[in-house]
């Protein structure tokens, strides 16, 4: 298939997803266009249907397509409109190289799940820097969310092509973190923590809720976001749960109020 997708550093399903993401960005697949079915992808790319299914799931996770029961999978209107505006992007950590996504078109989950890229075990993507990871008490505003045990926190600095930065902190529920030990290590997770949780612990987010608040930045936030003292920040807090209502994670994306990543 596409030469751009033929990268041995990427698993086959990511090559497929990348190929269709490029077609969407280039306008070859416009809003509302149907993408090939799982069966069609498997035949076109000579892969198992499971691999084709994972490619479609990846495109859905990135907010580029939606699947309609009994109809098929189609390019999402909002995601393509954001790409067409050619707004500043951020890089997500696929193994070996960054991948550009529009800052204002990226969904909150995409920004919150950003991790440094990996190549032979070395961090290569400067757009995402892992600041620290490990068991860490939740702030007072989250104590009720984690009544038992101490959550595991991963704190990253995510920087877009235009220099826009966001400080992203993810708190993982103790029971979830116990099944996924790499969350507590200060090393990059290829593909992001969401994929790691799904593949290693069998934990998948099914629903969640977001809220946005404004407050004064902490000293830590001012330092890493290069803000004056005092400075206001916007905080998008996203709580994510499994299908049976178990809390998986809470993400805080902190940024300057006039330079926001996600629409």
PDB file of C-alpha atoms in Angstrom:
ATOM      1  CA  UNK A   1       0.000   0.000   0.000  1.00  0.00           C
ATOM      2  CA  UNK A   2       1.202   3.572   0.738  1.00  0.00           C
ATOM      3  CA  UNK A   3       4.975   4.081   0.941  1.00  0.00           C
ATOM      4  CA  UNK A   4       4.384   6.521   3.819  1.00  0.00           C
ATOM      5  CA  UNK A   5       2.766   3.753   5.822  1.00  0.00           C
ATOM      6  CA  UNK A   6       5.510   1.200   5.074  1.00  0.00           C
ATOM      7  CA  UNK A   7       7.574   1.728   8.206  1.00  0.00           C
ATOM      8  CA  UNK A   8       8.956  -1.430   9.851  1.00  0.00           C
ATOM      9  CA  UNK A   9       9.247   0.445  13.158  1.00  0.00           C
ATOM     10  CA  UNK A  10       5.449   0.454  13.381  1.00  0.00           C
ATOM     11  CA  UNK A  11       3.163  -2.550  13.955  1.00  0.00           C
ATOM     12  CA  UNK A  12       1.094  -3.373  10.898  1.00  0.00           C
ATOM     13  CA  UNK A  13      -2.145  -2.034  12.350  1.00  0.00           C
ATOM     14  CA  UNK A  14      -0.471   1.339  13.019  1.00  0.00           C
ATOM     15  CA  UNK A  15       0.848   1.397   9.458  1.00  0.00           C
ATOM     16  CA  UNK A  16      -2.719   0.963   8.228  1.00  0.00           C
ATOM     17  CA  UNK A  17      -4.083   3.613  10.606  1.00  0.00           C
ATOM     18  CA  UNK A  18      -1.315   6.005   9.592  1.00  0.00           C
ATOM     19  CA  UNK A  19      -2.043   5.479   5.910  1.00  0.00           C
ATOM     20  CA  UNK A  20      -5.699   6.443   6.343  1.00  0.00           C
ATOM     21  CA  UNK A  21      -4.860   9.334   8.690  1.00  0.00           C
ATOM     22  CA  UNK A  22      -2.648  10.756   5.925  1.00  0.00           C
ATOM     23  CA  UNK A  23      -5.445  10.347   3.360  1.00  0.00           C
ATOM     24  CA  UNK A  24      -7.800  12.206   5.689  1.00  0.00           C
ATOM     25  CA  UNK A  25      -5.288  15.013   6.276  1.00  0.00           C
ATOM     26  CA  UNK A  26      -4.680  15.382   2.540  1.00  0.00           C
ATOM     27  CA  UNK A  27      -8.423  15.610   1.876  1.00  0.00           C
ATOM     28  CA  UNK A  28      -8.518  12.413  -0.159  1.00  0.00           C
ATOM     29  CA  UNK A  29     -11.062  11.114   2.343  1.00  0.00           C
ATOM     30  CA  UNK A  30     -13.407  14.056   3.036  1.00  0.00           C
ATOM     31  CA  UNK A  31     -15.820  14.389   5.983  1.00  0.00           C
ATOM     32  CA  UNK A  32     -18.476  11.711   5.818  1.00  0.00           C
ATOM     33  CA  UNK A  33     -16.451   9.474   3.492  1.00  0.00           C
ATOM     34  CA  UNK A  34     -16.663   5.774   4.234  1.00  0.00           C
ATOM     35  CA  UNK A  35     -13.450   3.920   5.045  1.00  0.00           C
ATOM     36  CA  UNK A  36     -12.973   0.254   4.110  1.00  0.00           C
ATOM     37  CA  UNK A  37     -14.551  -2.352   6.333  1.00  0.00           C
ATOM     38  CA  UNK A  38     -12.589  -4.744   8.518  1.00  0.00           C
ATOM     39  CA  UNK A  39     -12.971  -7.477   5.887  1.00  0.00           C
ATOM     40  CA  UNK A  40     -11.891  -5.129   3.072  1.00  0.00           C
ATOM     41  CA  UNK A  41      -8.847  -3.888   5.004  1.00  0.00           C
ATOM     42  CA  UNK A  42      -7.760  -7.439   5.754  1.00  0.00           C
ATOM     43  CA  UNK A  43      -7.898  -8.306   2.054  1.00  0.00           C
ATOM     44  CA  UNK A  44      -6.255  -5.076   0.823  1.00  0.00           C
ATOM     45  CA  UNK A  45      -3.357  -5.227   3.279  1.00  0.00           C
ATOM     46  CA  UNK A  46      -3.015  -9.043   3.456  1.00  0.00           C
ATOM     47  CA  UNK A  47      -3.441  -9.080   7.230  1.00  0.00           C
ATOM     48  CA  UNK A  48      -5.656 -10.934   9.689  1.00  0.00           C
ATOM     49  CA  UNK A  49      -9.066  -9.461  10.433  1.00  0.00           C
ATOM     50  CA  UNK A  50      -7.923  -8.895  14.023  1.00  0.00           C
ATOM     51  CA  UNK A  51      -5.168  -6.595  12.725  1.00  0.00           C
ATOM     52  CA  UNK A  52      -7.656  -4.739  10.524  1.00  0.00           C
ATOM     53  CA  UNK A  53      -9.974  -4.372  13.519  1.00  0.00           C
ATOM     54  CA  UNK A  54      -7.146  -2.868  15.597  1.00  0.00           C
ATOM     55  CA  UNK A  55      -6.401  -0.352  12.816  1.00  0.00           C
ATOM     56  CA  UNK A  56     -10.017   0.809  12.804  1.00  0.00           C
ATOM     57  CA  UNK A  57     -10.025   1.008  16.612  1.00  0.00           C
ATOM     58  CA  UNK A  58      -6.901   3.185  16.457  1.00  0.00           C
ATOM     59  CA  UNK A  59      -8.557   5.592  14.016  1.00  0.00           C
ATOM     60  CA  UNK A  60     -11.604   5.767  16.300  1.00  0.00           C
ATOM     61  CA  UNK A  61      -9.401   6.335  19.346  1.00  0.00           C
ATOM     62  CA  UNK A  62      -7.749   9.268  17.601  1.00  0.00           C
ATOM     63  CA  UNK A  63     -11.125  10.786  16.798  1.00  0.00           C
ATOM     64  CA  UNK A  64     -10.776  10.490  13.012  1.00  0.00           C
ATOM     65  CA  UNK A  65     -13.589   8.066  12.243  1.00  0.00           C
ATOM     66  CA  UNK A  66     -16.808   6.827  13.776  1.00  0.00           C
ATOM     67  CA  UNK A  67     -18.443   3.434  13.294  1.00  0.00           C
ATOM     68  CA  UNK A  68     -22.198   3.273  12.786  1.00  0.00           C
ATOM     69  CA  UNK A  69     -23.957  -0.037  13.473  1.00  0.00           C
ATOM     70  CA  UNK A  70     -25.075  -1.814  10.295  1.00  0.00           C
ATOM     71  CA  UNK A  71     -23.613   1.017   8.186  1.00  0.00           C
ATOM     72  CA  UNK A  72     -19.812   1.098   8.385  1.00  0.00           C
ATOM     73  CA  UNK A  73     -17.043   3.491   9.440  1.00  0.00           C
ATOM     74  CA  UNK A  74     -16.968   7.127   8.318  1.00  0.00           C
ATOM     75  CA  UNK A  75     -14.616  10.110   8.581  1.00  0.00           C
ATOM     76  CA  UNK A  76     -15.625  12.404  11.434  1.00  0.00           C
ATOM     77  CA  UNK A  77     -16.643  15.915  10.391  1.00  0.00           C
ATOM     78  CA  UNK A  78     -14.988  17.877  13.239  1.00  0.00           C
ATOM     79  CA  UNK A  79     -11.644  16.092  13.087  1.00  0.00           C
ATOM     80  CA  UNK A  80     -11.250  16.711   9.368  1.00  0.00           C
ATOM     81  CA  UNK A  81     -12.296  20.353   9.658  1.00  0.00           C
ATOM     82  CA  UNK A  82      -9.563  20.852  12.252  1.00  0.00           C
ATOM     83  CA  UNK A  83      -6.961  19.238  10.001  1.00  0.00           C
ATOM     84  CA  UNK A  84      -8.050  21.402   7.076  1.00  0.00           C
ATOM     85  CA  UNK A  85      -7.428  24.561   9.133  1.00  0.00           C
ATOM     86  CA  UNK A  86      -3.765  23.511   9.390  1.00  0.00           C
ATOM     87  CA  UNK A  87      -3.567  24.536  13.025  1.00  0.00           C
ATOM     88  CA  UNK A  88      -0.464  23.934  15.159  1.00  0.00           C
ATOM     89  CA  UNK A  89       0.052  20.264  15.935  1.00  0.00           C
ATOM     90  CA  UNK A  90       1.473  18.086  18.634  1.00  0.00           C
ATOM     91  CA  UNK A  91       3.388  14.847  18.308  1.00  0.00           C
ATOM     92  CA  UNK A  92       2.150  11.586  19.724  1.00  0.00           C
ATOM     93  CA  UNK A  93       4.530   8.799  20.657  1.00  0.00           C
ATOM     94  CA  UNK A  94       4.386   6.051  18.089  1.00  0.00           C
ATOM     95  CA  UNK A  95       7.501   3.863  18.253  1.00  0.00           C
ATOM     96  CA  UNK A  96      10.392   5.490  16.472  1.00  0.00           C
ATOM     97  CA  UNK A  97       8.833   8.769  15.389  1.00  0.00           C
ATOM     98  CA  UNK A  98       6.349  11.457  16.340  1.00  0.00           C
ATOM     99  CA  UNK A  99       3.004  11.783  14.626  1.00  0.00           C
ATOM    100  CA  UNK A 100       1.481  15.188  13.959  1.00  0.00           C
ATOM    101  CA  UNK A 101      -2.064  15.935  15.085  1.00  0.00           C
ATOM    102  CA  UNK A 102      -3.780  19.341  14.996  1.00  0.00           C
ATOM    103  CA  UNK A 103      -3.698  20.977  18.398  1.00  0.00           C
ATOM    104  CA  UNK A 104      -7.231  22.350  18.232  1.00  0.00           C
ATOM    105  CA  UNK A 105      -8.530  19.209  16.562  1.00  0.00           C
ATOM    106  CA  UNK A 106      -7.083  16.759  19.078  1.00  0.00           C
ATOM    107  CA  UNK A 107      -9.589  15.250  21.464  1.00  0.00           C
ATOM    108  CA  UNK A 108      -8.923  15.557  25.221  1.00  0.00           C
ATOM    109  CA  UNK A 109      -8.127  11.828  25.348  1.00  0.00           C
ATOM    110  CA  UNK A 110      -5.476  12.167  22.639  1.00  0.00           C
ATOM    111  CA  UNK A 111      -3.717  15.028  24.435  1.00  0.00           C
ATOM    112  CA  UNK A 112      -3.981  13.348  27.844  1.00  0.00           C
ATOM    113  CA  UNK A 113      -2.588  10.051  26.535  1.00  0.00           C
ATOM    114  CA  UNK A 114       0.477  11.558  24.838  1.00  0.00           C
ATOM    115  CA  UNK A 115       3.726   9.769  25.669  1.00  0.00           C
ATOM    116  CA  UNK A 116       7.304  10.152  24.414  1.00  0.00           C
ATOM    117  CA  UNK A 117       8.133   8.077  21.330  1.00  0.00           C
ATOM    118  CA  UNK A 118      10.492   5.112  21.500  1.00  0.00           C
ATOM    119  CA  UNK A 119      13.231   3.898  19.175  1.00  0.00           C
ATOM    120  CA  UNK A 120      15.370   1.047  20.415  1.00  0.00           C
ATOM    121  CA  UNK A 121      14.436   1.950  23.971  1.00  0.00           C
ATOM    122  CA  UNK A 122      15.452   5.622  23.670  1.00  0.00           C
ATOM    123  CA  UNK A 123      13.107   8.573  23.906  1.00  0.00           C
ATOM    124  CA  UNK A 124      13.146  10.366  20.565  1.00  0.00           C
ATOM    125  CA  UNK A 125      10.073  12.625  20.452  1.00  0.00           C
ATOM    126  CA  UNK A 126      10.926  16.013  22.004  1.00  0.00           C
ATOM    127  CA  UNK A 127       7.293  17.136  21.871  1.00  0.00           C
ATOM    128  CA  UNK A 128       6.370  15.001  24.895  1.00  0.00           C
ATOM    129  CA  UNK A 129       8.598  14.938  27.974  1.00  0.00           C
ATOM    130  CA  UNK A 130       7.866  12.662  30.908  1.00  0.00           C
ATOM    131  CA  UNK A 131       8.640  14.631  34.064  1.00  0.00           C
ATOM    132  CA  UNK A 132       7.954  11.962  36.660  1.00  0.00           C
ATOM    133  CA  UNK A 133       5.936   8.839  37.406  1.00  0.00           C
ATOM    134  CA  UNK A 134       5.085   6.869  40.530  1.00  0.00           C
ATOM    135  CA  UNK A 135       2.715   6.548  43.464  1.00  0.00           C
ATOM    136  CA  UNK A 136       1.646  10.042  44.468  1.00  0.00           C
ATOM    137  CA  UNK A 137      -1.135  11.331  46.738  1.00  0.00           C
ATOM    138  CA  UNK A 138      -3.978  12.892  44.826  1.00  0.00           C
ATOM    139  CA  UNK A 139      -4.735  16.586  45.442  1.00  0.00           C
ATOM    140  CA  UNK A 140      -7.565  17.470  47.811  1.00  0.00           C
ATOM    141  CA  UNK A 141      -9.949  17.929  44.899  1.00  0.00           C
ATOM    142  CA  UNK A 142      -9.469  14.253  43.960  1.00  0.00           C
ATOM    143  CA  UNK A 143      -9.387  12.566  47.364  1.00  0.00           C
ATOM    144  CA  UNK A 144     -12.982  11.377  47.010  1.00  0.00           C
ATOM    145  CA  UNK A 145     -12.158   9.715  43.688  1.00  0.00           C
ATOM    146  CA  UNK A 146      -9.488   7.493  45.259  1.00  0.00           C
ATOM    147  CA  UNK A 147     -10.793   6.475  48.717  1.00  0.00           C
ATOM    148  CA  UNK A 148      -8.614   3.351  48.902  1.00  0.00           C
ATOM    149  CA  UNK A 149      -4.859   3.492  48.432  1.00  0.00           C
ATOM    150  CA  UNK A 150      -2.590   5.945  46.648  1.00  0.00           C
ATOM    151  CA  UNK A 151      -2.995   6.449  42.901  1.00  0.00           C
ATOM    152  CA  UNK A 152      -0.104   6.307  40.440  1.00  0.00           C
ATOM    153  CA  UNK A 153       0.608   9.602  38.684  1.00  0.00           C
ATOM    154  CA  UNK A 154       2.270  10.241  35.334  1.00  0.00           C
ATOM    155  CA  UNK A 155       3.179  13.883  34.633  1.00  0.00           C
ATOM    156  CA  UNK A 156       4.139  14.951  31.113  1.00  0.00           C
ATOM    157  CA  UNK A 157       4.926  18.219  29.373  1.00  0.00           C
ATOM    158  CA  UNK A 158       3.326  18.199  25.901  1.00  0.00           C
ATOM    159  CA  UNK A 159       4.487  20.838  23.437  1.00  0.00           C
ATOM    160  CA  UNK A 160       2.924  21.646  20.068  1.00  0.00           C
ATOM    161  CA  UNK A 161       4.708  22.736  16.895  1.00  0.00           C
ATOM    162  CA  UNK A 162       3.934  26.401  17.621  1.00  0.00           C
ATOM    163  CA  UNK A 163       5.442  26.191  21.108  1.00  0.00           C
ATOM    164  CA  UNK A 164       2.099  25.882  22.902  1.00  0.00           C
ATOM    165  CA  UNK A 165       2.624  23.707  25.970  1.00  0.00           C
ATOM    166  CA  UNK A 166       0.316  21.772  28.260  1.00  0.00           C
ATOM    167  CA  UNK A 167       1.153  20.134  31.577  1.00  0.00           C
ATOM    168  CA  UNK A 168      -0.663  16.796  31.682  1.00  0.00           C
ATOM    169  CA  UNK A 169      -1.090  14.784  34.883  1.00  0.00           C
ATOM    170  CA  UNK A 170      -2.822  11.397  34.867  1.00  0.00           C
ATOM    171  CA  UNK A 171      -3.809   9.691  38.105  1.00  0.00           C
ATOM    172  CA  UNK A 172      -4.482   5.954  37.756  1.00  0.00           C
ATOM    173  CA  UNK A 173      -6.628   4.133  40.295  1.00  0.00           C
ATOM    174  CA  UNK A 174      -4.546   1.912  42.625  1.00  0.00           C
ATOM    175  CA  UNK A 175      -6.325  -1.282  41.557  1.00  0.00           C
ATOM    176  CA  UNK A 176      -5.710  -0.510  37.897  1.00  0.00           C
ATOM    177  CA  UNK A 177      -2.074   0.517  38.424  1.00  0.00           C
ATOM    178  CA  UNK A 178      -1.355  -2.739  40.291  1.00  0.00           C
ATOM    179  CA  UNK A 179      -2.153  -4.654  37.100  1.00  0.00           C
ATOM    180  CA  UNK A 180       0.009  -2.385  34.916  1.00  0.00           C
ATOM    181  CA  UNK A 181       3.375  -1.878  36.683  1.00  0.00           C
ATOM    182  CA  UNK A 182       4.993   0.202  33.919  1.00  0.00           C
ATOM    183  CA  UNK A 183       2.658   3.087  34.772  1.00  0.00           C
ATOM    184  CA  UNK A 184       4.728   3.769  37.882  1.00  0.00           C
ATOM    185  CA  UNK A 185       8.063   3.779  36.062  1.00  0.00           C
ATOM    186  CA  UNK A 186       9.664   6.912  34.667  1.00  0.00           C
ATOM    187  CA  UNK A 187       9.899   5.521  31.156  1.00  0.00           C
ATOM    188  CA  UNK A 188       7.833   6.039  28.019  1.00  0.00           C
ATOM    189  CA  UNK A 189       4.885   3.821  27.153  1.00  0.00           C
ATOM    190  CA  UNK A 190       4.831   3.152  23.387  1.00  0.00           C
ATOM    191  CA  UNK A 191       1.415   3.965  21.995  1.00  0.00           C
ATOM    192  CA  UNK A 192       0.277   5.674  25.194  1.00  0.00           C
ATOM    193  CA  UNK A 193      -1.034   4.497  28.533  1.00  0.00           C
ATOM    194  CA  UNK A 194      -4.498   3.776  27.161  1.00  0.00           C
ATOM    195  CA  UNK A 195      -3.185   1.153  24.754  1.00  0.00           C
ATOM    196  CA  UNK A 196      -0.850  -0.239  27.413  1.00  0.00           C
ATOM    197  CA  UNK A 197      -3.745  -0.702  29.858  1.00  0.00           C
ATOM    198  CA  UNK A 198      -5.876  -2.405  27.214  1.00  0.00           C
ATOM    199  CA  UNK A 199      -3.160  -4.789  26.044  1.00  0.00           C
ATOM    200  CA  UNK A 200      -1.509  -5.636  29.382  1.00  0.00           C
ATOM    201  CA  UNK A 201      -4.291  -5.343  31.948  1.00  0.00           C
ATOM    202  CA  UNK A 202      -7.378  -5.769  29.773  1.00  0.00           C
ATOM    203  CA  UNK A 203      -8.704  -2.417  31.067  1.00  0.00           C
ATOM    204  CA  UNK A 204     -10.656  -0.360  28.553  1.00  0.00           C
ATOM    205  CA  UNK A 205     -12.329   2.988  29.027  1.00  0.00           C
ATOM    206  CA  UNK A 206     -16.002   2.983  28.040  1.00  0.00           C
ATOM    207  CA  UNK A 207     -17.289   6.367  29.179  1.00  0.00           C
ATOM    208  CA  UNK A 208     -16.313   9.459  31.111  1.00  0.00           C
ATOM    209  CA  UNK A 209     -17.044  13.050  31.926  1.00  0.00           C
ATOM    210  CA  UNK A 210     -15.061  16.273  31.499  1.00  0.00           C
ATOM    211  CA  UNK A 211     -15.167  19.649  33.156  1.00  0.00           C
ATOM    212  CA  UNK A 212     -13.128  22.798  32.654  1.00  0.00           C
ATOM    213  CA  UNK A 213     -12.174  25.179  35.446  1.00  0.00           C
ATOM    214  CA  UNK A 214      -9.923  28.229  35.800  1.00  0.00           C
ATOM    215  CA  UNK A 215      -7.568  28.864  38.709  1.00  0.00           C
ATOM    216  CA  UNK A 216      -4.174  30.303  39.587  1.00  0.00           C
ATOM    217  CA  UNK A 217      -1.170  28.245  38.533  1.00  0.00           C
ATOM    218  CA  UNK A 218       0.948  26.454  41.106  1.00  0.00           C
ATOM    219  CA  UNK A 219       4.694  27.067  41.345  1.00  0.00           C
ATOM    220  CA  UNK A 220       5.337  23.747  39.563  1.00  0.00           C
ATOM    221  CA  UNK A 221       2.980  24.728  36.728  1.00  0.00           C
ATOM    222  CA  UNK A 222       4.492  28.202  36.388  1.00  0.00           C
ATOM    223  CA  UNK A 223       7.966  26.706  36.152  1.00  0.00           C
ATOM    224  CA  UNK A 224       7.180  24.220  33.390  1.00  0.00           C
ATOM    225  CA  UNK A 225       4.771  26.391  31.424  1.00  0.00           C
ATOM    226  CA  UNK A 226       7.007  29.495  31.713  1.00  0.00           C
ATOM    227  CA  UNK A 227       4.274  31.586  33.330  1.00  0.00           C
ATOM    228  CA  UNK A 228       4.586  34.722  35.471  1.00  0.00           C
ATOM    229  CA  UNK A 229       3.590  34.854  39.135  1.00  0.00           C
ATOM    230  CA  UNK A 230       0.645  35.060  39.488  1.00  0.00           C
ATOM    231  CA  UNK A 231      -0.840  33.483  36.346  1.00  0.00           C
ATOM    232  CA  UNK A 232      -4.215  32.008  35.491  1.00  0.00           C
ATOM    233  CA  UNK A 233      -4.561  28.576  33.865  1.00  0.00           C
ATOM    234  CA  UNK A 234      -7.383  26.512  32.436  1.00  0.00           C
ATOM    235  CA  UNK A 235      -7.707  22.935  33.674  1.00  0.00           C
ATOM    236  CA  UNK A 236      -9.613  20.307  31.721  1.00  0.00           C
ATOM    237  CA  UNK A 237     -10.286  17.415  34.102  1.00  0.00           C
ATOM    238  CA  UNK A 238     -11.375  14.135  32.516  1.00  0.00           C
ATOM    239  CA  UNK A 239     -12.537  11.132  34.576  1.00  0.00           C
ATOM    240  CA  UNK A 240     -12.637   7.832  32.659  1.00  0.00           C
ATOM    241  CA  UNK A 241     -14.466   4.636  33.676  1.00  0.00           C
ATOM    242  CA  UNK A 242     -14.877   1.047  32.485  1.00  0.00           C
ATOM    243  CA  UNK A 243     -18.235  -0.151  31.154  1.00  0.00           C
ATOM    244  CA  UNK A 244     -19.223  -1.338  34.641  1.00  0.00           C
ATOM    245  CA  UNK A 245     -18.452   2.025  36.223  1.00  0.00           C
ATOM    246  CA  UNK A 246     -14.993   1.382  37.711  1.00  0.00           C
ATOM    247  CA  UNK A 247     -12.794   4.497  37.708  1.00  0.00           C
ATOM    248  CA  UNK A 248      -9.670   3.935  35.591  1.00  0.00           C
ATOM    249  CA  UNK A 249      -7.976   7.334  35.534  1.00  0.00           C
ATOM    250  CA  UNK A 250      -8.380  11.054  36.008  1.00  0.00           C
ATOM    251  CA  UNK A 251      -6.467  13.391  33.682  1.00  0.00           C
ATOM    252  CA  UNK A 252      -5.748  17.078  34.242  1.00  0.00           C
ATOM    253  CA  UNK A 253      -4.607  19.062  31.191  1.00  0.00           C
ATOM    254  CA  UNK A 254      -3.313  22.437  32.382  1.00  0.00           C
ATOM    255  CA  UNK A 255      -2.649  25.274  29.959  1.00  0.00           C
ATOM    256  CA  UNK A 256      -2.664  29.018  29.461  1.00  0.00           C
ATOM    257  CA  UNK A 257      -6.262  30.191  28.981  1.00  0.00           C
ATOM    258  CA  UNK A 258      -5.544  31.755  25.572  1.00  0.00           C
ATOM    259  CA  UNK A 259      -3.522  28.839  24.131  1.00  0.00           C
ATOM    260  CA  UNK A 260      -5.782  25.799  24.509  1.00  0.00           C
ATOM    261  CA  UNK A 261      -5.022  22.438  22.852  1.00  0.00           C
ATOM    262  CA  UNK A 262      -8.414  20.805  22.498  1.00  0.00           C
ATOM    263  CA  UNK A 263     -11.587  22.316  21.090  1.00  0.00           C
TER     264      UNK A 263
END
